[in-house]
Amino acid sequence: MKEIYHLDDLRVGQRFGSGSHVMDEEEIKQFAAEYDPQPFHLNNEAASKSFFQGLAASGWHTAAVTMRLFVKGEFKPAGGVIGAGLDALQWHQPVRPGDELSVETEILEVRPSKSRPEQGMVKTRVTTYNQRNEPVQTFVANLLVKRFVP
Amino acid sequence: MKEIYHLDDLRVGQRFGSGSHVMDEEEIKQFAAEYDPQPFHLNNEAASKSFFQGLAASGWHTAAVTMRLFVKGEFKPAGGVIGAGLDALQWHQPVRPGDELSVETEILEVRPSKSRPEQGMVKTRVTTYNQRNEPVQTFVANLLVKRFVP
């Protein structure tokens, strides 16, 4: 593993791992109270009668935790993790209290910029797994990565 | 405005507004420290020398604040805001300390479920504006919405 990856170091198919994080009930409710205040993210009783059939983390909470695991994980792009956006994001199943999340990043595309020779775009698939190795979230992100300038 | 919108109440082209939220510097740094610990979201000096040329909110922070404005806004789908995922998300420009964000939601598609007659999918474009009415973020979300059952 390199310390920092320039555009020139990246190849389609490369994969990078991350540490893991256990989502605890308090944290799920705290995030929800601040950013996604809906009964099925806040209250066990209400959640058990909802679509989710039990307390579930906000998808945006899963996304935020994914970002931290990504930033602290193995793939450190030169210039930092700068996203222009996502092509798609899916939440495949609920994240529950006690679930342990980890992230795998796969390089899908590496494209030098025509107009800005010092940088390029990298398309990555970022998959968040739970402790049973089931994907709970996937997205495809378009990242701006610096080229190596000797 | 209705209190709650069932699938049957929704039409392509309907638009819904929200309240607003001012992103302050402390909050930007706090979110970043927790979920996106990168220098350009945490430190004014480092940010001024980065791609962003000044402190910028994490895109995931903008997304999380957007979710709160959405949940507390005019469009209240029956059963709550339950997203299966996003077709696309773009961050158009940095969100800076002092920026006041608000959200507009437009209904793009309304589709009853064939297999589950009590619900359907609604495709919405969710645009987050700053105080100059410039879009800072857009995404297209696929929401699961209940049908009206008399």
CSV table of C-alpha atoms in Angstrom, one decimal:
chain,number,residue,atom,x,y,z
A,1,MET,CA,0.0,0.0,0.0
A,2,LYS,CA,1.2,3.5,-0.9
A,3,GLU,CA,0.8,6.4,1.4
A,4,ILE,CA,-0.8,8.7,-1.2
A,5,TYR,CA,-2.2,7.7,-4.6
A,6,HIS,CA,-1.8,10.1,-7.6
A,7,LEU,CA,-4.0,9.6,-10.7
A,8,ASP,CA,-1.0,7.9,-12.3
A,9,ASP,CA,-0.9,5.2,-9.6
A,10,LEU,CA,-4.4,4.0,-10.1
A,11,ARG,CA,-5.6,1.1,-12.3
A,12,VAL,CA,-9.1,-0.2,-13.0
A,13,GLY,CA,-9.9,-3.1,-10.7
A,14,GLN,CA,-7.7,-2.0,-7.8
A,15,ARG,CA,-9.4,-2.5,-4.4
A,16,PHE,CA,-8.9,-0.8,-1.1
A,17,GLY,CA,-10.2,-1.7,2.4
A,18,SER,CA,-11.0,0.2,5.6
A,19,GLY,CA,-11.3,-0.2,9.3
A,20,SER,CA,-14.7,-0.9,10.8
A,21,HIS,CA,-17.3,0.9,12.9
A,22,VAL,CA,-20.1,-0.5,15.2
A,23,MET,CA,-23.3,1.5,14.9
A,24,ASP,CA,-24.7,1.8,18.4
A,25,GLU,CA,-28.3,2.6,19.3
A,26,GLU,CA,-27.5,5.9,21.0
A,27,GLU,CA,-25.5,7.1,18.0
A,28,ILE,CA,-28.2,6.1,15.5
A,29,LYS,CA,-30.8,8.1,17.5
A,30,GLN,CA,-28.5,11.1,17.9
A,31,PHE,CA,-27.7,11.4,14.2
A,32,ALA,CA,-31.5,11.0,13.4
A,33,ALA,CA,-32.5,13.6,16.0
A,34,GLU,CA,-30.1,16.1,14.3
A,35,TYR,CA,-30.5,15.3,10.6
A,36,ASP,CA,-33.3,12.8,9.9
A,37,PRO,CA,-35.9,13.1,12.7
A,38,GLN,CA,-38.4,10.3,11.8
A,39,PRO,CA,-39.9,7.9,14.2
A,40,PHE,CA,-38.3,4.8,12.7
A,41,HIS,CA,-34.8,6.2,13.3
A,42,LEU,CA,-35.6,7.6,16.8
A,43,ASN,CA,-38.0,5.4,18.7
A,44,ASN,CA,-37.9,1.6,19.1
A,45,GLU,CA,-41.6,1.2,19.7
A,46,ALA,CA,-42.6,3.3,16.6
A,47,ALA,CA,-39.9,1.7,14.5
A,48,SER,CA,-41.2,-1.8,15.3
A,49,LYS,CA,-44.5,-0.9,13.7
A,50,SER,CA,-42.9,0.8,10.7
A,51,PHE,CA,-41.7,-0.3,7.2
A,52,PHE,CA,-38.4,-1.1,8.9
A,53,GLN,CA,-39.9,-3.4,11.5
A,54,GLY,CA,-37.3,-2.2,14.1
A,55,LEU,CA,-34.9,0.7,14.7
A,56,ALA,CA,-32.9,1.5,11.6
A,57,ALA,CA,-30.1,4.0,11.0
A,58,SER,CA,-30.8,6.9,8.7
A,59,GLY,CA,-29.3,6.1,5.3
A,60,TRP,CA,-27.5,9.5,5.5
A,61,HIS,CA,-25.9,8.3,8.8
A,62,THR,CA,-24.7,5.1,7.0
A,63,ALA,CA,-23.4,7.4,4.2
A,64,ALA,CA,-21.6,9.7,6.7
A,65,VAL,CA,-20.0,6.8,8.6
A,66,THR,CA,-18.9,5.4,5.2
A,67,MET,CA,-17.2,8.6,4.4
A,68,ARG,CA,-15.2,8.5,7.6
A,69,LEU,CA,-14.2,4.9,7.0
A,70,PHE,CA,-13.2,5.9,3.4
A,71,VAL,CA,-11.2,8.9,4.5
A,72,LYS,CA,-9.4,6.9,7.2
A,73,GLY,CA,-9.1,3.8,5.0
A,74,GLU,CA,-6.4,2.5,2.6
A,75,PHE,CA,-7.2,4.7,-0.4
A,76,LYS,CA,-5.7,8.1,0.1
A,77,PRO,CA,-6.0,10.1,-3.1
A,78,ALA,CA,-3.5,13.0,-3.7
A,79,GLY,CA,-5.2,16.3,-2.8
A,80,GLY,CA,-7.7,14.6,-0.5
A,81,VAL,CA,-11.1,13.0,-1.2
A,82,ILE,CA,-12.9,15.5,-3.3
A,83,GLY,CA,-16.1,14.3,-4.8
A,84,ALA,CA,-17.9,15.9,-7.7
A,85,GLY,CA,-20.9,13.7,-7.0
A,86,LEU,CA,-22.3,10.2,-7.2
A,87,ASP,CA,-23.7,8.4,-10.2
A,88,ALA,CA,-26.0,6.2,-8.0
A,89,LEU,CA,-26.5,5.4,-4.4
A,90,GLN,CA,-28.5,2.4,-3.1
A,91,TRP,CA,-29.5,1.4,0.4
A,92,HIS,CA,-29.9,-2.3,0.2
A,93,GLN,CA,-31.1,-3.2,3.7
A,94,PRO,CA,-31.5,-1.5,7.1
A,95,VAL,CA,-28.5,-0.9,9.3
A,96,ARG,CA,-29.4,-2.0,12.9
A,97,PRO,CA,-28.0,-1.1,16.3
A,98,GLY,CA,-24.9,-3.3,16.8
A,99,ASP,CA,-24.1,-3.7,13.0
A,100,GLU,CA,-20.4,-3.4,12.3
A,101,LEU,CA,-19.7,-1.5,9.0
A,102,SER,CA,-16.7,-1.6,6.8
A,103,VAL,CA,-16.0,-0.2,3.3
A,104,GLU,CA,-14.5,-1.6,0.1
A,105,THR,CA,-13.5,0.8,-2.7
A,106,GLU,CA,-12.9,-0.5,-6.2
A,107,ILE,CA,-11.5,1.6,-9.0
A,108,LEU,CA,-13.8,1.6,-12.0
A,109,GLU,CA,-12.4,4.2,-14.3
A,110,VAL,CA,-9.3,6.5,-14.4
A,111,ARG,CA,-9.5,9.5,-16.8
A,112,PRO,CA,-6.9,12.3,-17.1
A,113,SER,CA,-8.5,15.7,-17.6
A,114,LYS,CA,-8.1,17.2,-21.1
A,115,SER,CA,-8.5,20.8,-19.9
A,116,ARG,CA,-6.5,20.5,-16.6
A,117,PRO,CA,-3.4,18.4,-17.1
A,118,GLU,CA,-2.6,18.5,-13.3
A,119,GLN,CA,-5.7,16.4,-12.4
A,120,GLY,CA,-8.2,13.8,-13.5
A,121,MET,CA,-11.4,12.0,-12.6
A,122,VAL,CA,-11.6,8.6,-10.9
A,123,LYS,CA,-14.8,6.7,-10.8
A,124,THR,CA,-15.0,4.3,-7.8
A,125,ARG,CA,-17.6,1.9,-6.4
A,126,VAL,CA,-17.8,2.2,-2.7
A,127,THR,CA,-19.6,-0.7,-1.0
A,128,THR,CA,-20.5,-0.7,2.7
A,129,TYR,CA,-20.8,-4.1,4.3
A,130,ASN,CA,-22.2,-5.3,7.6
A,131,GLN,CA,-20.6,-7.9,9.8
A,132,ARG,CA,-22.3,-10.7,7.8
A,133,ASN,CA,-20.6,-9.4,4.7
A,134,GLU,CA,-23.9,-8.3,3.3
A,135,PRO,CA,-23.8,-5.0,1.3
A,136,VAL,CA,-26.0,-2.4,3.1
A,137,GLN,CA,-25.1,0.5,0.8
A,138,THR,CA,-23.3,1.0,-2.5
A,139,PHE,CA,-22.5,4.2,-4.4
A,140,VAL,CA,-20.4,5.1,-7.4
A,141,ALA,CA,-18.5,8.3,-6.8
A,142,ASN,CA,-16.7,10.6,-9.1
A,143,LEU,CA,-13.5,11.8,-7.5
A,144,LEU,CA,-11.1,14.5,-8.6
A,145,VAL,CA,-7.5,13.2,-8.1
A,146,LYS,CA,-4.2,15.1,-8.7
A,147,ARG,CA,-1.6,13.8,-11.2
A,148,PHE,CA,1.9,13.2,-10.2
A,149,VAL,CA,4.0,16.3,-11.0
A,150,PRO,CA,7.7,15.6,-10.7
B,1,MET,CA,-50.8,22.1,1.2
B,2,LYS,CA,-52.0,18.8,2.6
B,3,GLU,CA,-50.7,17.4,5.9
B,4,ILE,CA,-49.7,14.0,4.4
B,5,TYR,CA,-49.3,13.0,0.8
B,6,HIS,CA,-50.3,9.5,-0.3
B,7,LEU,CA,-49.1,8.2,-3.7
B,8,ASP,CA,-52.6,9.0,-5.1
B,9,ASP,CA,-52.2,12.7,-4.2
B,10,LEU,CA,-48.9,13.2,-6.2
B,11,ARG,CA,-48.6,14.5,-9.7
B,12,VAL,CA,-45.6,15.0,-11.9
B,13,GLY,CA,-44.4,18.6,-11.7
B,14,GLN,CA,-45.6,19.3,-8.2
B,15,ARG,CA,-43.1,21.3,-6.2
B,16,PHE,CA,-42.6,21.6,-2.4
B,17,GLY,CA,-40.5,24.0,-0.4
B,18,SER,CA,-38.7,24.0,3.0
B,19,GLY,CA,-37.5,26.2,5.7
B,20,SER,CA,-33.9,27.3,5.7
B,21,HIS,CA,-30.7,26.7,7.7
B,22,VAL,CA,-27.5,28.8,8.1
B,23,MET,CA,-24.4,26.7,8.0
B,24,ASP,CA,-22.1,28.1,10.7
B,25,GLU,CA,-18.3,27.6,10.8
B,26,GLU,CA,-18.4,25.7,14.1
B,27,GLU,CA,-21.0,23.3,12.8
B,28,ILE,CA,-19.1,22.7,9.6
B,29,LYS,CA,-16.0,21.8,11.5
B,30,GLN,CA,-17.8,19.6,14.0
B,31,PHE,CA,-19.5,17.5,11.3
B,32,ALA,CA,-16.2,17.2,9.5
B,33,ALA,CA,-14.3,16.2,12.7
B,34,GLU,CA,-16.9,13.4,13.1
B,35,TYR,CA,-17.5,12.2,9.6
B,36,ASP,CA,-15.2,13.8,7.0
B,37,PRO,CA,-11.9,14.7,8.8
B,38,GLN,CA,-10.1,16.4,5.9
B,39,PRO,CA,-8.1,19.6,6.3
B,40,PHE,CA,-10.2,21.7,3.9
B,41,HIS,CA,-13.3,21.0,6.0
B,42,LEU,CA,-11.6,21.5,9.4
B,43,ASN,CA,-9.0,24.2,9.2
B,44,ASN,CA,-9.3,27.7,7.6
B,45,GLU,CA,-5.5,28.0,6.9
B,46,ALA,CA,-5.2,24.6,5.2
B,47,ALA,CA,-8.5,25.1,3.4
B,48,SER,CA,-7.3,28.4,1.9
B,49,LYS,CA,-4.4,26.5,0.2
B,50,SER,CA,-6.7,23.6,-1.0
B,51,PHE,CA,-8.8,23.0,-4.1
B,52,PHE,CA,-11.7,24.7,-2.3
B,53,GLN,CA,-9.7,28.0,-1.6
B,54,GLY,CA,-11.3,28.4,1.7
B,55,LEU,CA,-13.3,26.4,4.3
B,56,ALA,CA,-16.0,24.3,2.7
B,57,ALA,CA,-18.7,22.1,4.3
B,58,SER,CA,-18.4,18.4,3.7
B,59,GLY,CA,-20.8,17.4,0.9
B,60,TRP,CA,-22.2,14.8,3.3
B,61,HIS,CA,-23.0,17.6,5.7
B,62,THR,CA,-24.9,19.4,3.0
B,63,ALA,CA,-26.7,16.2,2.3
B,64,ALA,CA,-27.6,15.6,6.0
B,65,VAL,CA,-28.9,19.2,6.4
B,66,THR,CA,-30.8,18.8,3.2
B,67,MET,CA,-32.5,15.7,4.6
B,68,ARG,CA,-33.5,17.6,7.8
B,69,LEU,CA,-35.0,20.5,5.7
B,70,PHE,CA,-36.7,17.9,3.5
B,71,VAL,CA,-38.2,15.9,6.5
B,72,LYS,CA,-39.4,19.2,8.1
B,73,GLY,CA,-40.5,20.7,4.8
B,74,GLU,CA,-43.8,20.8,2.9
B,75,PHE,CA,-43.7,17.4,1.3
B,76,LYS,CA,-44.7,14.8,3.9
B,77,PRO,CA,-45.2,11.4,2.2
B,78,ALA,CA,-47.5,8.9,3.9
B,79,GLY,CA,-45.4,6.4,5.8
B,80,GLY,CA,-42.5,8.8,6.2
B,81,VAL,CA,-39.5,9.6,3.9
B,82,ILE,CA,-38.2,6.2,3.0
B,83,GLY,CA,-35.5,6.3,0.3
B,84,ALA,CA,-34.5,3.2,-1.7
B,85,GLY,CA,-31.6,5.2,-3.1
B,86,LEU,CA,-30.5,8.0,-5.4
B,87,ASP,CA,-30.1,8.0,-9.2
B,88,ALA,CA,-27.5,10.8,-9.1
B,89,LEU,CA,-26.1,13.3,-6.7
B,90,GLN,CA,-24.0,16.3,-7.6
B,91,TRP,CA,-22.3,18.9,-5.5
B,92,HIS,CA,-22.2,22.0,-7.8
B,93,GLN,CA,-20.2,24.4,-5.6
B,94,PRO,CA,-18.8,24.6,-2.1
B,95,VAL,CA,-21.0,25.5,0.8
B,96,ARG,CA,-19.3,28.2,3.0
B,97,PRO,CA,-19.7,29.3,6.6
B,98,GLY,CA,-22.7,31.7,6.7
B,99,ASP,CA,-24.5,30.1,3.6
B,100,GLU,CA,-28.2,29.8,4.1
B,101,LEU,CA,-29.6,26.6,2.6
B,102,SER,CA,-33.1,25.7,1.5
B,103,VAL,CA,-34.5,22.8,-0.4
B,104,GLU,CA,-37.0,22.5,-3.3
B,105,THR,CA,-38.5,19.1,-4.2
B,106,GLU,CA,-40.1,18.4,-7.6
B,107,ILE,CA,-42.1,15.3,-8.4
B,108,LEU,CA,-40.6,13.6,-11.5
B,109,GLU,CA,-42.4,10.3,-11.6
B,110,VAL,CA,-45.2,8.5,-9.7
B,111,ARG,CA,-45.4,4.8,-10.2
B,112,PRO,CA,-47.8,2.4,-8.3
B,113,SER,CA,-46.2,-1.0,-7.4
B,114,LYS,CA,-47.4,-4.0,-9.4
B,115,SER,CA,-46.4,-6.5,-6.7
B,116,ARG,CA,-47.4,-4.4,-3.7
B,117,PRO,CA,-50.7,-2.6,-4.3
B,118,GLU,CA,-50.5,-0.7,-1.0
B,119,GLN,CA,-47.5,1.3,-2.1
B,120,GLY,CA,-45.5,2.8,-5.0
B,121,MET,CA,-42.3,4.6,-6.0
B,122,VAL,CA,-42.0,8.3,-6.4
B,123,LYS,CA,-39.0,9.8,-8.2
B,124,THR,CA,-38.2,13.3,-6.9
B,125,ARG,CA,-35.5,15.9,-7.8
B,126,VAL,CA,-34.2,17.5,-4.6
B,127,THR,CA,-32.3,20.8,-5.1
B,128,THR,CA,-30.5,22.6,-2.3
B,129,TYR,CA,-30.0,26.3,-2.9
B,130,ASN,CA,-27.9,28.9,-1.1
B,131,GLN,CA,-29.0,32.4,-0.2
B,132,ARG,CA,-28.1,33.6,-3.7
B,133,ASN,CA,-30.5,31.0,-5.2
B,134,GLU,CA,-27.6,29.1,-6.6
B,135,PRO,CA,-28.0,25.3,-6.5
B,136,VAL,CA,-25.2,23.8,-4.3
B,137,GLN,CA,-26.5,20.2,-4.5
B,138,THR,CA,-29.0,18.2,-6.5
B,139,PHE,CA,-30.0,14.6,-6.3
B,140,VAL,CA,-32.8,12.4,-7.7
B,141,ALA,CA,-34.3,10.2,-5.0
B,142,ASN,CA,-36.5,7.2,-5.3
B,143,LEU,CA,-39.0,7.2,-2.5
B,144,LEU,CA,-41.4,4.5,-1.3
B,145,VAL,CA,-44.8,6.1,-0.7
B,146,LYS,CA,-48.0,4.5,0.7
B,147,ARG,CA,-51.2,4.5,-1.3
B,148,PHE,CA,-54.4,5.7,0.1
B,149,VAL,CA,-56.4,2.8,1.6
B,150,PRO,CA,-60.0,3.9,2.4
